[in-house]
Short mmCIF file of C-alpha atoms in Angstrom, two decimals:
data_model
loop_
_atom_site.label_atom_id
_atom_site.label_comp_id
_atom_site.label_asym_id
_atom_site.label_seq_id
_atom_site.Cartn_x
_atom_site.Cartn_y
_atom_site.Cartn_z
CA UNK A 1 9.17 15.56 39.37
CA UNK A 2 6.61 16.50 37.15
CA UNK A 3 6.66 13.84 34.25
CA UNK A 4 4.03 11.61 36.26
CA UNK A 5 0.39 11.96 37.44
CA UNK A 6 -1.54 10.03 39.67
CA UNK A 7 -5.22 9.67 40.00
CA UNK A 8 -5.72 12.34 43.32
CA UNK A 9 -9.36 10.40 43.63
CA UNK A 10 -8.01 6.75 43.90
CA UNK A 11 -4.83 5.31 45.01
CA UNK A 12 -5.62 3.03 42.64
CA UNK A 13 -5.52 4.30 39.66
CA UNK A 14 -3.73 4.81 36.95
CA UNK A 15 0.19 6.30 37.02
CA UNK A 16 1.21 7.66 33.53
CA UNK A 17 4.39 9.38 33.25
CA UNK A 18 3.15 12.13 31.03
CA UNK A 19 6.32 12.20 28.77
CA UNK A 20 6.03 8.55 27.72
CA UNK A 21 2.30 9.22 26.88
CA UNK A 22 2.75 12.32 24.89
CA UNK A 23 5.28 10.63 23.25
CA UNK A 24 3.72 7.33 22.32
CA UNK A 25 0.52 9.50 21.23
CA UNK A 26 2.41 11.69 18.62
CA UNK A 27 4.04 8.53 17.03
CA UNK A 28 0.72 6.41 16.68
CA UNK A 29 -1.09 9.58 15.54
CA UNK A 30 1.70 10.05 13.06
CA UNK A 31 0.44 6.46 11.50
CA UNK A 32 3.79 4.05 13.55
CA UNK A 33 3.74 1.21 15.34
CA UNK A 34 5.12 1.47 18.91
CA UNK A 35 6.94 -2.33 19.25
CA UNK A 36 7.43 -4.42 22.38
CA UNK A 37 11.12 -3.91 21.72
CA UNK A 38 13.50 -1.14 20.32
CA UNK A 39 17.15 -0.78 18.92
CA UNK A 40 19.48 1.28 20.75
CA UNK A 41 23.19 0.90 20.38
CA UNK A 42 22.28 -1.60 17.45
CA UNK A 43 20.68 -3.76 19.92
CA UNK A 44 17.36 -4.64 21.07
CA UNK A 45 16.48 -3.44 24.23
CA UNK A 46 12.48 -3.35 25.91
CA UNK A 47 10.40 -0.01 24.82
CA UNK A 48 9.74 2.17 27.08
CA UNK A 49 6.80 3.68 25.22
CA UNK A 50 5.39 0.17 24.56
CA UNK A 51 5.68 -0.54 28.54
CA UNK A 52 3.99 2.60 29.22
CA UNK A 53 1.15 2.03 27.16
CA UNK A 54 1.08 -1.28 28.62
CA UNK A 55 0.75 -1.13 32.20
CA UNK A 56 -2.07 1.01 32.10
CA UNK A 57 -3.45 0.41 29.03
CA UNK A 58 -6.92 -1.02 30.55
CA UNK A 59 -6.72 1.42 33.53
CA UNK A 60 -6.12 4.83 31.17
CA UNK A 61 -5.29 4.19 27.71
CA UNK A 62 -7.71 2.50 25.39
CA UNK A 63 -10.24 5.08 27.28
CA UNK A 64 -8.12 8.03 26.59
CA UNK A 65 -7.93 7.47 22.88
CA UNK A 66 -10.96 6.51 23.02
CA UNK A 67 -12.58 9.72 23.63
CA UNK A 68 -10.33 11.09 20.85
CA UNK A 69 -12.31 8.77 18.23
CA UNK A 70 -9.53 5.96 18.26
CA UNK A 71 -8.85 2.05 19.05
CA UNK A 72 -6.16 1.85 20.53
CA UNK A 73 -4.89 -1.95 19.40
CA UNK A 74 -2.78 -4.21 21.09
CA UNK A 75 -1.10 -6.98 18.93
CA UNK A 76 1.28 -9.65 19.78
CA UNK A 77 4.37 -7.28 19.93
CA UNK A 78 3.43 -3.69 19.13
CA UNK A 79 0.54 -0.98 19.54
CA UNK A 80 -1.01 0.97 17.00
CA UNK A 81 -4.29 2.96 16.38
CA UNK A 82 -7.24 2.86 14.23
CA UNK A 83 -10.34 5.27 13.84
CA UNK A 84 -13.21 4.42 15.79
CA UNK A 85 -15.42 5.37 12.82
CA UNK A 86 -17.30 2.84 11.02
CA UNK A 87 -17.25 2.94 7.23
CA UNK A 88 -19.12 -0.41 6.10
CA UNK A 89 -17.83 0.21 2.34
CA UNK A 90 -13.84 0.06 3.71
CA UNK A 91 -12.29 -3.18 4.24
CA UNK A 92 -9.39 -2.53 6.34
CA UNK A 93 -7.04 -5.12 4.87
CA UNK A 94 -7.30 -3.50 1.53
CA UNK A 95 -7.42 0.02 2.49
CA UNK A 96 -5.03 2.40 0.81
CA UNK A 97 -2.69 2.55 4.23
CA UNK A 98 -2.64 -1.13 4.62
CA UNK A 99 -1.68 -2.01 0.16
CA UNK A 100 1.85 -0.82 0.24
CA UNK A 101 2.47 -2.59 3.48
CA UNK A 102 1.19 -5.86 2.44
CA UNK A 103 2.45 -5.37 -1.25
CA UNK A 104 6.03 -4.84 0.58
CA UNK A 105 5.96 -7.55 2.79
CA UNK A 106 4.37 -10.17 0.29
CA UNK A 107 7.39 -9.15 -2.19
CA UNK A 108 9.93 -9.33 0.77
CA UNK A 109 8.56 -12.67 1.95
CA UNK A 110 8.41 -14.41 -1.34
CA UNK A 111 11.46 -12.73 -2.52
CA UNK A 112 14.27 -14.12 0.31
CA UNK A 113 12.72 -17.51 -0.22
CA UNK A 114 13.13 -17.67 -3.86
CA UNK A 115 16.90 -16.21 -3.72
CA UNK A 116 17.66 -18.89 -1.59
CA UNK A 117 17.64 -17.81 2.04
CA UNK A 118 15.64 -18.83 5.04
CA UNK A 119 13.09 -16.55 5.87
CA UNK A 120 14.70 -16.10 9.26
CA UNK A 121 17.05 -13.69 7.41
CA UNK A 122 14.47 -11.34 7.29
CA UNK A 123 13.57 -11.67 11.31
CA UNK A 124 17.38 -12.16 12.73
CA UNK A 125 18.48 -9.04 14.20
CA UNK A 126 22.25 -9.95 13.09
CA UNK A 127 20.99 -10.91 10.01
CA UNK A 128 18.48 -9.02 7.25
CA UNK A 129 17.93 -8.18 3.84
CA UNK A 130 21.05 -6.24 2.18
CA UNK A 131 20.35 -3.34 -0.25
CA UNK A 132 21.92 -5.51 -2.83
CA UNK A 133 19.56 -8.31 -2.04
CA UNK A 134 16.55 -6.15 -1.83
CA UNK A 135 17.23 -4.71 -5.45
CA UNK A 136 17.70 -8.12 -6.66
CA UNK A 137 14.50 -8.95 -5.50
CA UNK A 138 12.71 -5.77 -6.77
CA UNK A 139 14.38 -6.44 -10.47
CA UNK A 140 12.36 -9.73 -10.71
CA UNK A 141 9.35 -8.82 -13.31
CA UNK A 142 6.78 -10.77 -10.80
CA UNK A 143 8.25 -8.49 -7.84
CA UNK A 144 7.51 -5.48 -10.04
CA UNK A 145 3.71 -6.20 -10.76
CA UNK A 146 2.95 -7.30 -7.11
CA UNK A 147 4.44 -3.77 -6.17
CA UNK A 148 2.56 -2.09 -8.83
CA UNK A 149 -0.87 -4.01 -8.08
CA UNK A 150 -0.21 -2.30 -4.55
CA UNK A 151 0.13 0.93 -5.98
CA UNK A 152 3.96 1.23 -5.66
CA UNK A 153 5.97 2.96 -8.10
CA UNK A 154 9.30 2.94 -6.68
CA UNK A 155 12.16 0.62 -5.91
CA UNK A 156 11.97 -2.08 -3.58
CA UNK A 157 14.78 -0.14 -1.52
CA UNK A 158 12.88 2.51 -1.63
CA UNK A 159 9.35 1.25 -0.80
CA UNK A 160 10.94 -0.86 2.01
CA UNK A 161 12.07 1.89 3.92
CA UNK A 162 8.70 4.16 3.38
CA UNK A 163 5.99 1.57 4.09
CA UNK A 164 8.01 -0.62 6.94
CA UNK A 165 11.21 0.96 8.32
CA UNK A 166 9.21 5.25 8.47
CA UNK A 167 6.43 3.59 10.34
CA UNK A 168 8.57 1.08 12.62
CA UNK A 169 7.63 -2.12 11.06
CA UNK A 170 10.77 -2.77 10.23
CA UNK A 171 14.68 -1.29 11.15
CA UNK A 172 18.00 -1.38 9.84
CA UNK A 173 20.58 -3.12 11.84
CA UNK A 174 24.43 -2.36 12.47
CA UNK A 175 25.10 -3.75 8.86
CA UNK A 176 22.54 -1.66 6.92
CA UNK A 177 20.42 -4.76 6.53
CA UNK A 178 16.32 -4.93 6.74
CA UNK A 179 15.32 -6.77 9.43
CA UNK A 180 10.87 -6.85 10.73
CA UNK A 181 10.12 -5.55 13.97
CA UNK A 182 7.57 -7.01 16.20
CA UNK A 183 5.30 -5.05 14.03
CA UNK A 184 6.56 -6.78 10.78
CA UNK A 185 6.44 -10.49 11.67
CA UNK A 186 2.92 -9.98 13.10
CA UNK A 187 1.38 -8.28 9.69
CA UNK A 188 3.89 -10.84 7.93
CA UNK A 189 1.71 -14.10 9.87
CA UNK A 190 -1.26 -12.21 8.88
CA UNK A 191 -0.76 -11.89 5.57
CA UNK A 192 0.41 -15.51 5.18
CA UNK A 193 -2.77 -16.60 6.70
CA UNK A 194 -4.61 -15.36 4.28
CA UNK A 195 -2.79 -16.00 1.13
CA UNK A 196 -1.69 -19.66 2.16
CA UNK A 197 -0.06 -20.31 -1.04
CA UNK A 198 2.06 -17.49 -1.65
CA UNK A 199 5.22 -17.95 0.21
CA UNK A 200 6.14 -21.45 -1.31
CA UNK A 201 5.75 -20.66 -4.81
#
């Protein structure tokens, strides 16, 4: 067995099972998410990557990256990483990386609602957005010039699937539908905290 190491100084420390962790590092470099849960079969099931970072995430990682120049960030549901370096001119909720995702989500969000639907269809794993649905919602002019204000020049399909379901934020179920991760509903409630008014228009 060679996929964990122990500390050979402390019988206390850390245990990191060296797959997991080299694993988990190239998808967080890579710009994903790494949620509390994961589909397999076309069911959720726990993540092993996101248990792995968890149980020694004080002990090991958030020193590890770290010395790498990187935050390692725990959320409600998922891990991800941001640079350690401090640019006072960059606010991170409008950075270039973040736009698309909140332009997506805002459009998603406000889109369900206004076709009718509960906005649980977008966070019911049996559930989710159809294609049909989401190019309904990305024909509406409003839906167009939210996109486009976020720098997004491509269907709503489309965008979904590059800004939420490439980076783990979101998944498509058995059916084909959208449905948010753990990842998705978080940046969703933070969103929606700061633009109070959007979702009931």
């Amino acid at each position: 067995m060679h996929d964990v190491d122990t500390a050979p100084d402390s019988p206390r420390g850390p245990v990191v099972n060296r797959r997991l962790s080299q694993e988990a590092f190239r998808q967080l470099t890579a710009g994903n998410v790494i949620n509390q849960h994961r589909i397999r079969d076309g069911e959720p099931e726990s993540n092993p990557l996101f248990q792995e970072l968890y149980k020694e995430r004080d002990r090991y990682y958030v020193e590890a990256y770290a010395n790498m120049g990187m935050e390692l960030v725990q959320r409600p549901g998922f891990f991800y990483v941001r640079s350690l370096i401090e640019d006072d001119n960059e606010d991170p909720a409008s950075s270039a990386a973040i736009r698309p995702l909140q332009g997506v989500l805002l459009v998603l969000g406000r889109g369900v609602l206004e076709a009718g639907y509960m906005f649980d269809l977008l966070t019911t794993h049996d559930a989710g957005a159809s294609q049909e649905l989401l190019e309904q919602i990305g024909e509406s002019p409003t839906m167009r010039q939210i996109l486009a204000a976020c720098y997004i020049d491509r269907p709503l399909p489309e965008a979904a699937k590059v800004a939420l379901v490439d980076r783990h934020i979101a998944y498509y179920n058995a059916r084909g539908h959208l449905v948010l991760a753990d990842a998705g509903k978080a940046f969703f409630n933070d969103i929606f905290r700061e633009e109070p008014g959007e979702v009931s228009k």
